[in-house]
């Protein structure tokens, strides 16, 4: 938590931002342009019709599939794209601002029936899917949604079935799975955890593997990205929860543009423009520096705890003739969390006050993509990346009152995803490829998609194999995974979906000795859903799902929170409590099932709405023989992530004020309400915690002669949070400005976080989640 001194510094910094002199110019205009292409073969579509709805403006694409509208008044537009033989695409949330051209990449899907007339999306994706579990995340959405800290991962927490497990970070539990079951991709290739301060919000203060305080990818770099909550196609593997498929924005290839943003979180500086005089190549570069880190480096006293980060990201795009393209991308960043204890012992309240804690982490990603047409009907695509991660943590009692604890992690990954698309006939698409994570996994896959008019189906086959691994039993290091997705159009506005498939993931095991066995966690997943388009901008979805997981690593004598499938923590293990025969085995299993309802209205007439509810169960059991002998049963039990329900509503209203001709101002008010069942906790053994110097969970309780497994037996109170965002936009000639105030947890609700043992107070305490946090920001593009 920030000190009073820190809060004052941030308050005065916010007042400085609000003191800008806003000048209004007349008649701000801008260019809207883009390219229309086949979603599968990536071929340009010449002669496509592009209309601005509600106006007489219209045009057709040229031989390269490009279109252009010049000298349009700034504001919001609704774009309609149609082409003979393809589904009509409507993009309802096109924002045109004076400081930056709006450049769109618009993929169209082939239509095989008159029932398929309209495909409405706020962020068109290159990912084709028959399943509604694929959600789009755009740059503009991330900037508009309240309480997300300009973080695309936190934006995904507004989607159905997604729970953010801690306010301090973006640890997302998807459909009752651990955040460790999630996968990160950048430009189509698997990467390591791309988040700053991965220890933020964790009970152990140790780094986690798939989340952190803030994503390293700045909003300025974000292109139209996707979040998948389940039932993935054959091109995805090594994940059981959610998948973040992040794409980078292509820089402007015609003119230089710049973005500056200052907020309580930090400073952003971005530049983009053409490379060379011709050819269409472009660059996009962004640098960030956290506010607290910058003030600390300048010698300003910001209190006892300093959380800082800085990063740099780059995307270079070199297009070829006839749809080919080569890109180079990269990002690198450092983050730190340094806590200096108070040397005055009379001020100590908690055990942490008499410690010095130094946590540092660094992440680097360097990669590229290569896309090349193969004949008239095919496309070969390759993505490659090298990602590395390192963190160190050292905690020291400067009073000599406790042990010195250190932790260090170093990881690297060489990744490749290469595949070939071919469309042998208008109704069929074939994809074949391989994912290779050097030294870890190899995953060949293939899929075919057929469209029979009202019925579409996609049949895929994915194979995953652990490289250089020992197995517990036959089949533990490899898995053949058939996958099927069906979509049946009832009429032009209604569609039924069905998904069945097998999936696997390499588990993230706790730091518990080199003898721990490795086995793929395997899962069978299914879902059935109904989508209804109730109006041109509004849709309703309902989806039921069931997931069954096996081969989960557990201890044979207890279901302590050691398994990565039921915790996001790397909990230290008390080796003194385990005998030599207690090794992790793969006898655990889990199941998740639930029902999701989602209502979405895209921004139209100044109003948007995203409302959803999820009712679900997340359960586990231990099938070890020793466990059954000790506890007498292996019944299904609540997992750590079994909150049972979550209700989300995100809505916003925008007002356009035009007092005089050419003088336009936009005011916007956004809000989000989250109500959900909180995570389940394991009781703490106060006596053993005091003895060992760390927080120790209770392994079991005894009732008479019966042992009872105590893991996740505590239920925290209901979680409630209200976030708000108020913004003001205005445009001058060649520049647009945005001033915004975000308030996270506007009602200052004291939501339960987790329990821990405090060695100074010598009692069990409850750590609360974050209280009210105001964030002022100013953004200018020119």
Coordinates of N, CA and C in Angstrom, one line a residue, residues 94 109 179 245 328 341 377 394 453 480 506 544 547 550 583 614 643 663 672:
X94 N -15.8 3.0 -34.7 CA -14.7 3.6 -35.3 C -14.6 5.0 -34.8
X109 N -15.0 -12.9 -44.2 CA -15.2 -14.3 -44.3 C -16.2 -14.7 -45.4
X179 N -5.0 -19.2 -12.8 CA -4.2 -18.4 -13.7 C -3.0 -19.1 -14.3
X245 N -4.0 -13.7 -27.0 CA -3.4 -13.7 -28.3 C -3.2 -12.2 -28.7
X328 N 9.5 -7.4 -37.6 CA 10.4 -7.6 -36.5 C 9.7 -6.9 -35.3
X341 N 12.1 -1.0 5.5 CA 11.4 -1.0 6.8 C 11.8 0.2 7.7
X377 N -4.2 -19.9 -53.8 CA -5.1 -20.3 -52.8 C -4.5 -20.6 -51.5
X394 N 14.8 -10.7 -2.2 CA 15.6 -10.9 -0.9 C 14.9 -10.2 0.2
X453 N -23.6 -24.3 -45.9 CA -24.7 -23.4 -45.9 C -25.1 -23.0 -44.4
X480 N -2.7 -37.0 -27.9 CA -3.3 -36.8 -29.1 C -4.7 -36.1 -28.9
X506 N 1.6 -28.5 -20.0 CA 2.7 -28.8 -19.1 C 2.5 -28.1 -17.8
X544 N -23.2 -23.0 -22.1 CA -23.0 -23.9 -21.0 C -21.7 -24.7 -21.3
X547 N -15.8 -29.1 -18.1 CA -14.3 -29.5 -18.3 C -14.0 -30.5 -17.2
X550 N -7.4 -34.4 -15.7 CA -6.8 -35.6 -15.0 C -5.3 -35.4 -15.1
X583 N 6.3 -38.1 -2.6 CA 6.6 -37.4 -3.8 C 5.3 -37.0 -4.5
X614 N -22.1 -15.3 -14.7 CA -21.6 -16.7 -14.8 C -21.9 -17.4 -13.5
X643 N -15.5 -19.6 -6.7 CA -16.3 -18.5 -6.2 C -17.8 -18.7 -6.5
X663 N -16.7 23.3 -33.8 CA -16.2 23.2 -32.4 C -16.8 22.0 -31.7
X672 N -18.3 0.4 -14.1 CA -18.3 -1.0 -14.1 C -18.6 -1.5 -12.7

